[in-house]
PDB file of N, CA and C in Angstrom:
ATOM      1  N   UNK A   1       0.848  -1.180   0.000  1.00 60.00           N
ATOM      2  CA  UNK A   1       0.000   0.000   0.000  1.00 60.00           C
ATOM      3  C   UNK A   1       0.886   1.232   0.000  1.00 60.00           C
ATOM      4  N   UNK A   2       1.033   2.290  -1.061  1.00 71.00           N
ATOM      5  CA  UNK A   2       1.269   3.154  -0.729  1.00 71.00           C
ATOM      6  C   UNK A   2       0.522   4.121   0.177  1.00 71.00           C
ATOM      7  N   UNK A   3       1.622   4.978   0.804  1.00 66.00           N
ATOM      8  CA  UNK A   3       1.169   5.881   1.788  1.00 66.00           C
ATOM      9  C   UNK A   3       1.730   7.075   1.441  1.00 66.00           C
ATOM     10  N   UNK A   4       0.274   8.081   0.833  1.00 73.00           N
ATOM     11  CA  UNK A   4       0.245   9.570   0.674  1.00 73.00           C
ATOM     12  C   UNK A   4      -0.060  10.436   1.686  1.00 73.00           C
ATOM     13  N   UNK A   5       0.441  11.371   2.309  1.00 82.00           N
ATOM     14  CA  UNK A   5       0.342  12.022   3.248  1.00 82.00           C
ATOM     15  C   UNK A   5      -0.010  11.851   4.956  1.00 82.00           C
ATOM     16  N   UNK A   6      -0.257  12.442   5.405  1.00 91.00           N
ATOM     17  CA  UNK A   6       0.270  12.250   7.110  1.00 91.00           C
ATOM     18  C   UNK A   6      -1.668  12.209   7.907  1.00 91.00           C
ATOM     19  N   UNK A   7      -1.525  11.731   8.754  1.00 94.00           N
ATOM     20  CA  UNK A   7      -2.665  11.299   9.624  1.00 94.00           C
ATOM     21  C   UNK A   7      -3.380  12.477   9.832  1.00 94.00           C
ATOM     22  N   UNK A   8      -2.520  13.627   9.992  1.00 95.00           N
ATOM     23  CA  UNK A   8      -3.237  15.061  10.820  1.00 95.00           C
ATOM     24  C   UNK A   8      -3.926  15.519   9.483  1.00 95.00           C
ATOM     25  N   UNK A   9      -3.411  15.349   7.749  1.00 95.00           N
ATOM     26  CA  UNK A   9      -3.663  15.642   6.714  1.00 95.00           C
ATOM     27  C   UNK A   9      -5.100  15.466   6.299  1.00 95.00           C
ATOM     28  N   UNK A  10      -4.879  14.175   6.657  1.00 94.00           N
ATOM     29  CA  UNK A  10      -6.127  13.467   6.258  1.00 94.00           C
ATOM     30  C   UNK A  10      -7.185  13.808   7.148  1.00 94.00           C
ATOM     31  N   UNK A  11      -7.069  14.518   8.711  1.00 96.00           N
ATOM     32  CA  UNK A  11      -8.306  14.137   9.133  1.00 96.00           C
ATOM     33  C   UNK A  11      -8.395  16.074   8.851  1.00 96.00           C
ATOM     34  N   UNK A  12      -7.392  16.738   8.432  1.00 96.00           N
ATOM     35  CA  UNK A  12      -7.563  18.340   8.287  1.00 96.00           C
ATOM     36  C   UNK A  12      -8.788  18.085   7.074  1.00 96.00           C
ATOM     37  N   UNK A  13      -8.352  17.476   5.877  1.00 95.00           N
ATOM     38  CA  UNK A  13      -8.966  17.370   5.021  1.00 95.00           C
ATOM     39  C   UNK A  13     -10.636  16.749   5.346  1.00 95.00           C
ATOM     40  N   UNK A  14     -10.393  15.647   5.853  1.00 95.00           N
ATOM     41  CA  UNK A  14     -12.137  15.428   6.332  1.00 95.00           C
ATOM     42  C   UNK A  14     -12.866  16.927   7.111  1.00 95.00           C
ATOM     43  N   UNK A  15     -12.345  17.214   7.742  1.00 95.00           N
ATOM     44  CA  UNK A  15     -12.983  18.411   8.652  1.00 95.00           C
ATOM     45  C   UNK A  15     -13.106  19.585   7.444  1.00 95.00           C
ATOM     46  N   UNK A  16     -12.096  19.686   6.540  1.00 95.00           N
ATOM     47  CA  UNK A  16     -12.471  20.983   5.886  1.00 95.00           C
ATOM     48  C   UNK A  16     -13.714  20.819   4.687  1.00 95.00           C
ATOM     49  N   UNK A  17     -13.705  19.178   4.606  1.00 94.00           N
ATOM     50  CA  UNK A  17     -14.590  19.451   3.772  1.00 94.00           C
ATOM     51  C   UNK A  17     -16.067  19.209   4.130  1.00 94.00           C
ATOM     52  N   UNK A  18     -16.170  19.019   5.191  1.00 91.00           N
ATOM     53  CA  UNK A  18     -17.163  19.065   6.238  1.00 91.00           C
ATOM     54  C   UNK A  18     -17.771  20.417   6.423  1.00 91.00           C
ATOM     55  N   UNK A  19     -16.646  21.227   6.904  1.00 93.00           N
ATOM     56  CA  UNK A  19     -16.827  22.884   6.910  1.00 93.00           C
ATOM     57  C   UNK A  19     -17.134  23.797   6.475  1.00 93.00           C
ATOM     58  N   UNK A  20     -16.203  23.058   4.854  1.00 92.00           N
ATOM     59  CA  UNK A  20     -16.643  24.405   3.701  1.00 92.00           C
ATOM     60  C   UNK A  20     -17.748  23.704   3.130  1.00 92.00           C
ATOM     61  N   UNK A  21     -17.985  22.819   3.005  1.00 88.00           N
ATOM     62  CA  UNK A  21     -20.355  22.256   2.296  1.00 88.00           C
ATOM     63  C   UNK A  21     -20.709  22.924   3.238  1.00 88.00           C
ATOM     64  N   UNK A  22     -20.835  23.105   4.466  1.00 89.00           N
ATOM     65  CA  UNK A  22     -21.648  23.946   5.350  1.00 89.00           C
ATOM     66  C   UNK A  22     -21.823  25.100   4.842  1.00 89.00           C
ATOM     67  N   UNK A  23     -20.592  25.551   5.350  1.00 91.00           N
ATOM     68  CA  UNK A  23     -20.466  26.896   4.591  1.00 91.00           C
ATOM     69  C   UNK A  23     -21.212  27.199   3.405  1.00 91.00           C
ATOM     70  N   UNK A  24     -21.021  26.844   2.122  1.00 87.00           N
ATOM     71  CA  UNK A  24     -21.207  26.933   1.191  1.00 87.00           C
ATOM     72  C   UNK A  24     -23.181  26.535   1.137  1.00 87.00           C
ATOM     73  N   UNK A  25     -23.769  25.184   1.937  1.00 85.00           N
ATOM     74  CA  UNK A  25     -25.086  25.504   1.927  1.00 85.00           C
ATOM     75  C   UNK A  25     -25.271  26.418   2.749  1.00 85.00           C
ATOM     76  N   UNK A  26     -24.999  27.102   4.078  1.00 90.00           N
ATOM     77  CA  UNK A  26     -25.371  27.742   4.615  1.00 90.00           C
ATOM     78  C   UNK A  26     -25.351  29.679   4.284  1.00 90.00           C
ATOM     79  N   UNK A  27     -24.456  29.829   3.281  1.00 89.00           N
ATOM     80  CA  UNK A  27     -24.435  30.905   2.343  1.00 89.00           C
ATOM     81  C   UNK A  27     -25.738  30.870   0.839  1.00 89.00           C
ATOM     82  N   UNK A  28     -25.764  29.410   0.490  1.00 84.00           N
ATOM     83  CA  UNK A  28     -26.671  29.164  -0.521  1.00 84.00           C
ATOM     84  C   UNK A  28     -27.889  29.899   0.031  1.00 84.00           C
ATOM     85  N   UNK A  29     -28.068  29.416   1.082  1.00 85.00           N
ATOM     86  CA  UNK A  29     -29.572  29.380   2.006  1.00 85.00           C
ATOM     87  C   UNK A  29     -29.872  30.730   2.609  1.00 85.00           C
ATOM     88  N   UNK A  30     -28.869  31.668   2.500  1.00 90.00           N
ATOM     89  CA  UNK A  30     -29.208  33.084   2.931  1.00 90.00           C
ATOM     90  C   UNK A  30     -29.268  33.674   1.994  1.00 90.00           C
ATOM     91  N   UNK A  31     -28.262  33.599   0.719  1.00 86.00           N
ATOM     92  CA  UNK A  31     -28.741  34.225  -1.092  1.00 86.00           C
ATOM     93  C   UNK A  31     -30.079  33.712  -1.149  1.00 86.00           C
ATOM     94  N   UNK A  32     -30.589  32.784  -0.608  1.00 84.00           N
ATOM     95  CA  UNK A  32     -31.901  32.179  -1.081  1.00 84.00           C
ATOM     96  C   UNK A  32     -33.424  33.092  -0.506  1.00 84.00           C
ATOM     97  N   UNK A  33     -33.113  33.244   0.788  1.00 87.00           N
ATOM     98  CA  UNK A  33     -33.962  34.273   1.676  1.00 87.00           C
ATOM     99  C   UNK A  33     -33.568  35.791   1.180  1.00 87.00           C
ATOM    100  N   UNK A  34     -32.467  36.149   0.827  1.00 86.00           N
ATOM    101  CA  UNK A  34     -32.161  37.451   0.705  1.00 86.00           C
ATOM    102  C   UNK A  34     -32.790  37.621  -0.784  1.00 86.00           C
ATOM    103  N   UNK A  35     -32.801  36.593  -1.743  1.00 83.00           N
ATOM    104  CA  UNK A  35     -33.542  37.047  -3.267  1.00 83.00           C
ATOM    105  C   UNK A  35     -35.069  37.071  -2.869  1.00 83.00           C
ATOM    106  N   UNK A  36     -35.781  36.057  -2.053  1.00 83.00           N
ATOM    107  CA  UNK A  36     -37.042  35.855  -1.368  1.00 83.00           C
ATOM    108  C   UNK A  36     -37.546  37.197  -1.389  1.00 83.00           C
ATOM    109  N   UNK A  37     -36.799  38.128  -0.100  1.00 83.00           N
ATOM    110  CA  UNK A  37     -37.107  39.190   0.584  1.00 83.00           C
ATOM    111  C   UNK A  37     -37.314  40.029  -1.011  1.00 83.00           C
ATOM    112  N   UNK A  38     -36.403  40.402  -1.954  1.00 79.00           N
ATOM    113  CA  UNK A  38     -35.752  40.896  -2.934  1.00 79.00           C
ATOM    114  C   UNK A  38     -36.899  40.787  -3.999  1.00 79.00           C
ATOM    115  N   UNK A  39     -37.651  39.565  -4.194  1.00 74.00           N
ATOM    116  CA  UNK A  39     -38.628  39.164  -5.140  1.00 74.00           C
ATOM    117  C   UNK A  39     -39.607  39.878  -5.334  1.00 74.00           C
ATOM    118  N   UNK A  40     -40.562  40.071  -3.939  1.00 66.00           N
ATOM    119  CA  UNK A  40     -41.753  41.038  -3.694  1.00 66.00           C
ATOM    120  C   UNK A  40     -41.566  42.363  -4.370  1.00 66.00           C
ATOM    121  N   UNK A  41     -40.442  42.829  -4.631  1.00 70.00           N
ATOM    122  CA  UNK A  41     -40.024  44.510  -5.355  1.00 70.00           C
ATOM    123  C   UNK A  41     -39.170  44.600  -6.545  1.00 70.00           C
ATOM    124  N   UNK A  42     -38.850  43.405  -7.197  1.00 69.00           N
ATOM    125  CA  UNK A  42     -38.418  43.441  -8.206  1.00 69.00           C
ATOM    126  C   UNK A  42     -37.998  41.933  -8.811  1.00 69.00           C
ATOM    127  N   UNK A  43     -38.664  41.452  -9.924  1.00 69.00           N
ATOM    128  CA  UNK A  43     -39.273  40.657 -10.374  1.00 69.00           C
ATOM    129  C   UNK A  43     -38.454  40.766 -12.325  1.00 69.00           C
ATOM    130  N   UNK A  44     -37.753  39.352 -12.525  1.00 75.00           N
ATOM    131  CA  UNK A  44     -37.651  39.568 -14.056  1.00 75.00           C
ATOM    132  C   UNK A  44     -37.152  38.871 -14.534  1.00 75.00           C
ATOM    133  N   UNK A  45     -36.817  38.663 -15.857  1.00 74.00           N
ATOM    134  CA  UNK A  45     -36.305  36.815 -15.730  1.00 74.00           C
ATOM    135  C   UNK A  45     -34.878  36.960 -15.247  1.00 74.00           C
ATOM    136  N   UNK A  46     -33.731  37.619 -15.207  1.00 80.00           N
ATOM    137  CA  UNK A  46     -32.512  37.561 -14.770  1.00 80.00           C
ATOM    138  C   UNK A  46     -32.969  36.847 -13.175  1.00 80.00           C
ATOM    139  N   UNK A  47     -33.728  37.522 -12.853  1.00 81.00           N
ATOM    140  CA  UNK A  47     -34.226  37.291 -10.880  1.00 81.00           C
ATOM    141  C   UNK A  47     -34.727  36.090 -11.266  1.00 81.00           C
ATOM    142  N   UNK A  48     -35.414  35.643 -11.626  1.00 81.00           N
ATOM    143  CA  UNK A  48     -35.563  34.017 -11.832  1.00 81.00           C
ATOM    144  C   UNK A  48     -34.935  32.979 -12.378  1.00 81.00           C
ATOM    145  N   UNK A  49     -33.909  33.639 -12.968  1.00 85.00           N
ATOM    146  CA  UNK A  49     -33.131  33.020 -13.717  1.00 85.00           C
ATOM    147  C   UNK A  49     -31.981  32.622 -12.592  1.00 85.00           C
ATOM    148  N   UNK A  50     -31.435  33.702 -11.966  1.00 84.00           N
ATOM    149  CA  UNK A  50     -30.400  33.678 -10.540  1.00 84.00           C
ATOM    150  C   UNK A  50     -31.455  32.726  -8.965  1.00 84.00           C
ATOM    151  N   UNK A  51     -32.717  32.783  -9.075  1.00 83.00           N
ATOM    152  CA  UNK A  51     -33.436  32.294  -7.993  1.00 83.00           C
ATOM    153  C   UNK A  51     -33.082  30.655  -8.016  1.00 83.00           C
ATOM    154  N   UNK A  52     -33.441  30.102  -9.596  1.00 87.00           N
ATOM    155  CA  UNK A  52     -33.240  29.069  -9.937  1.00 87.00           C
ATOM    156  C   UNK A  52     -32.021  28.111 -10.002  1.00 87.00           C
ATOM    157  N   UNK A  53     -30.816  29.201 -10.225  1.00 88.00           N
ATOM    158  CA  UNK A  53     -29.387  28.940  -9.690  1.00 88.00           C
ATOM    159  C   UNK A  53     -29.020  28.768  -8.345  1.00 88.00           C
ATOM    160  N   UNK A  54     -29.745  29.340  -7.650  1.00 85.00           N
ATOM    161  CA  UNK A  54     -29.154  29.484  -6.092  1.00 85.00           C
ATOM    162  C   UNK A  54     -30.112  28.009  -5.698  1.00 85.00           C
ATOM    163  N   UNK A  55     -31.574  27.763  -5.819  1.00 87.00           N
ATOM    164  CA  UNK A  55     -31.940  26.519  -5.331  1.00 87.00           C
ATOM    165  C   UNK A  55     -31.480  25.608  -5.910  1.00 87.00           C
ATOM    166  N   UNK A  56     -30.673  25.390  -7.464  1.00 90.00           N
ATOM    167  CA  UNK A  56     -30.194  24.215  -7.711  1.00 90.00           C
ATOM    168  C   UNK A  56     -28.857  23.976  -7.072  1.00 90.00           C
ATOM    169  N   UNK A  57     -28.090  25.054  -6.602  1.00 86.00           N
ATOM    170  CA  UNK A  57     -27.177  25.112  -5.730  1.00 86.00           C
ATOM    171  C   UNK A  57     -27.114  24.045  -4.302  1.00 86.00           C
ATOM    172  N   UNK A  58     -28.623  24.410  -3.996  1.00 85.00           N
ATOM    173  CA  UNK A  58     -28.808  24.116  -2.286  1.00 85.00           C
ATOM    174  C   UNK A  58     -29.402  22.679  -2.624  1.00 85.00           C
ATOM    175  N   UNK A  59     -29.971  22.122  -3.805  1.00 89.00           N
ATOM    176  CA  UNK A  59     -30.329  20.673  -4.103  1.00 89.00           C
ATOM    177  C   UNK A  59     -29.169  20.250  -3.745  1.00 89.00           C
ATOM    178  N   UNK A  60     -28.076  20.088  -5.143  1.00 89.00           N
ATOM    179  CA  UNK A  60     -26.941  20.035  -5.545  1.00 89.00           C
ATOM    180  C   UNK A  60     -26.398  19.996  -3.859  1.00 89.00           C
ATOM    181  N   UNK A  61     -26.163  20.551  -3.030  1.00 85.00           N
ATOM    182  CA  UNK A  61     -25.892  20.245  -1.820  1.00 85.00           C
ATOM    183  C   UNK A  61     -26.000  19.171  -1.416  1.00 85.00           C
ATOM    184  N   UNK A  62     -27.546  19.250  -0.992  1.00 84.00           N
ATOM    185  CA  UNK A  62     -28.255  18.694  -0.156  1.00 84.00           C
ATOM    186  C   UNK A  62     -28.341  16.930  -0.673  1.00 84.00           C
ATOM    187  N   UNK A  63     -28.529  17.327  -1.836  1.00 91.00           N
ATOM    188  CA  UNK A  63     -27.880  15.916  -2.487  1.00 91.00           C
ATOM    189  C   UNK A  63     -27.114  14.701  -2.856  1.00 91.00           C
ATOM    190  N   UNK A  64     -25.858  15.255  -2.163  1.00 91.00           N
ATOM    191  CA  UNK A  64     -24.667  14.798  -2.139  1.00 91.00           C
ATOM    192  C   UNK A  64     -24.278  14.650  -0.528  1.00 91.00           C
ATOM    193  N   UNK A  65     -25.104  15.462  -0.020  1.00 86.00           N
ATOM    194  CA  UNK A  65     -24.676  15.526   1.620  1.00 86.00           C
ATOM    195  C   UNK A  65     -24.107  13.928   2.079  1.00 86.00           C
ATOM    196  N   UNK A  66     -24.814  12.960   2.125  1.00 90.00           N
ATOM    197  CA  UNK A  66     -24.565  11.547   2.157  1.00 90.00           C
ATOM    198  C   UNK A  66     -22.976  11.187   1.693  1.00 90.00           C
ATOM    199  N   UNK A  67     -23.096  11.321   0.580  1.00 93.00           N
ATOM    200  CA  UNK A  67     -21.361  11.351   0.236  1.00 93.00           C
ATOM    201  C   UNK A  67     -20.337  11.892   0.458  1.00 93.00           C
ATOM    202  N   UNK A  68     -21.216  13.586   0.641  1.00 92.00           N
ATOM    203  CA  UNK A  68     -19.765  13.935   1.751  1.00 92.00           C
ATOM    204  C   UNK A  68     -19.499  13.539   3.122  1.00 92.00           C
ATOM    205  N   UNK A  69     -20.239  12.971   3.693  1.00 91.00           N
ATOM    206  CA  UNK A  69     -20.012  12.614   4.640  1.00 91.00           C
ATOM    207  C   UNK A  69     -19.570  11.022   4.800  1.00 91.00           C
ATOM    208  N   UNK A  70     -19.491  10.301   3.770  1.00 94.00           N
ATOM    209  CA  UNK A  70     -18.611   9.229   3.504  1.00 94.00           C
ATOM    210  C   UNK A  70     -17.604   9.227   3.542  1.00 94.00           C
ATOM    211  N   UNK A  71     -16.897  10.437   2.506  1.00 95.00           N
ATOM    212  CA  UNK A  71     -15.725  10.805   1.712  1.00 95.00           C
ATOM    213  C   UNK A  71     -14.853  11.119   3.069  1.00 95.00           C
ATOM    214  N   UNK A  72     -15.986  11.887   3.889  1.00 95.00           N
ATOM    215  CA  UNK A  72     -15.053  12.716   4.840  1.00 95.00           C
ATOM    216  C   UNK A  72     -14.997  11.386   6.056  1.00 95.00           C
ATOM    217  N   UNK A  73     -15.987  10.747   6.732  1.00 94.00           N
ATOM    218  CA  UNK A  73     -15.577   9.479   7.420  1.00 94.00           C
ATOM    219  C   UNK A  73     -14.333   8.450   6.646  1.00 94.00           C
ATOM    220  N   UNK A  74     -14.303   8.153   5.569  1.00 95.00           N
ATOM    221  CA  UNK A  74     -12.694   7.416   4.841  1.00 95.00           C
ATOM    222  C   UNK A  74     -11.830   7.896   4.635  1.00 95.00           C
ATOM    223  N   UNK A  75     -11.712   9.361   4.899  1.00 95.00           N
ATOM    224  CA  UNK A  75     -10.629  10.195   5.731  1.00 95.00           C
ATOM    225  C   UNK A  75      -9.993   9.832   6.807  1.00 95.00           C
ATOM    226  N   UNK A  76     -11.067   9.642   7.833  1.00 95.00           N
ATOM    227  CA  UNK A  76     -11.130   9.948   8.882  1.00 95.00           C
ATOM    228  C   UNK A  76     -10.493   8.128   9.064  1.00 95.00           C
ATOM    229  N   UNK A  77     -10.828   7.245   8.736  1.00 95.00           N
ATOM    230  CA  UNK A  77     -10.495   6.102   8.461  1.00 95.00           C
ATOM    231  C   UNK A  77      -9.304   5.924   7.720  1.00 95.00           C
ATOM    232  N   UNK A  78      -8.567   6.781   7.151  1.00 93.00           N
ATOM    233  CA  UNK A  78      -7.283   6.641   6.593  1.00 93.00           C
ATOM    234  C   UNK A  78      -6.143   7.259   7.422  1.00 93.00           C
ATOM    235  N   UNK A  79      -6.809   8.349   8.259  1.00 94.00           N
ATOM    236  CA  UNK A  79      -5.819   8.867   9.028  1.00 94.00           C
ATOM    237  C   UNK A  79      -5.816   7.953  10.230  1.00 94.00           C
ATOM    238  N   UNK A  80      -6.558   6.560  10.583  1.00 94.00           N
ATOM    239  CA  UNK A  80      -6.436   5.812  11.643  1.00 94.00           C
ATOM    240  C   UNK A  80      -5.197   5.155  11.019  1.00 94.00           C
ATOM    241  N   UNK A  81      -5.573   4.390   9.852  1.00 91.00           N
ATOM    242  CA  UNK A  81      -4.492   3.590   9.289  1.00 91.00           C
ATOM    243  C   UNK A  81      -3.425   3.804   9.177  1.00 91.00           C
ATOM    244  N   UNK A  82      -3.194   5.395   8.684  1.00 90.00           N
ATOM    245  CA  UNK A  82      -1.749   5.951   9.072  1.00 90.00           C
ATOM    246  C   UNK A  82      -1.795   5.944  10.133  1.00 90.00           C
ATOM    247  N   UNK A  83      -2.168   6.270  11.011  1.00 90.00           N
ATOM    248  CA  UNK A  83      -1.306   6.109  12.322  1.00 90.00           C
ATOM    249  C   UNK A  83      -0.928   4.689  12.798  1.00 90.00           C
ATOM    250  N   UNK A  84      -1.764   3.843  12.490  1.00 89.00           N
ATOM    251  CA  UNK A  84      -1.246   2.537  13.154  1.00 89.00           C
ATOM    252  C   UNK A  84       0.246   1.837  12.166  1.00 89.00           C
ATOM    253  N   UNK A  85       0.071   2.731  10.861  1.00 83.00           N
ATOM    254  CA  UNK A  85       1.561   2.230  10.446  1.00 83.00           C
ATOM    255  C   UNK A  85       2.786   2.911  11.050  1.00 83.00           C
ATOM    256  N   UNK A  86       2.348   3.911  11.883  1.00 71.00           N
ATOM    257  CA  UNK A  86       3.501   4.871  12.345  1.00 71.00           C
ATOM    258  C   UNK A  86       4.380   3.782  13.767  1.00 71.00           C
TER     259      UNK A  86
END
């Protein structure tokens, strides 16, 4: 088996990518309320056109959530393995 990078790497990497999907739905989800608020006073296809981007955004998330949280547990499972080869 090769061995790419270090135990602390791997579990930095699970956590960041844990962090930044948050991030990233939790920014989706306030562009989403902030066009909401935005809608009632100005209305056009660009605004529906961007409304429709931002919820396929937060699908597109929400969608994958399951896998990131795989990706990021066999991280988290690789940085065990490195350590027990240490």
């Amino acid at each position: 088996m090769q061995v790419i990078g270090s135990a602390e790497e791997a579990r930095a990497l699970a956590k960041g990518l844990k962090v930044r999907t948050q991030t990233i739905a939790d920014s989706a989800k306030d562009i989403s309320t902030k066009l909401s608020a935005l809608g009632g006073s100005y209305r056009d296809s660009g605004f529906a056109e961007l409304e429709e981007i931002v919820n396929s955004v937060i699908k597109s998330i929400l969608s994958h959530k399951i896998d990131i949280i795989n990706v990021s547990n066999a991280l988290d499972h690789y940085a065990e393995v490195l350590e027990r080869r240490n």
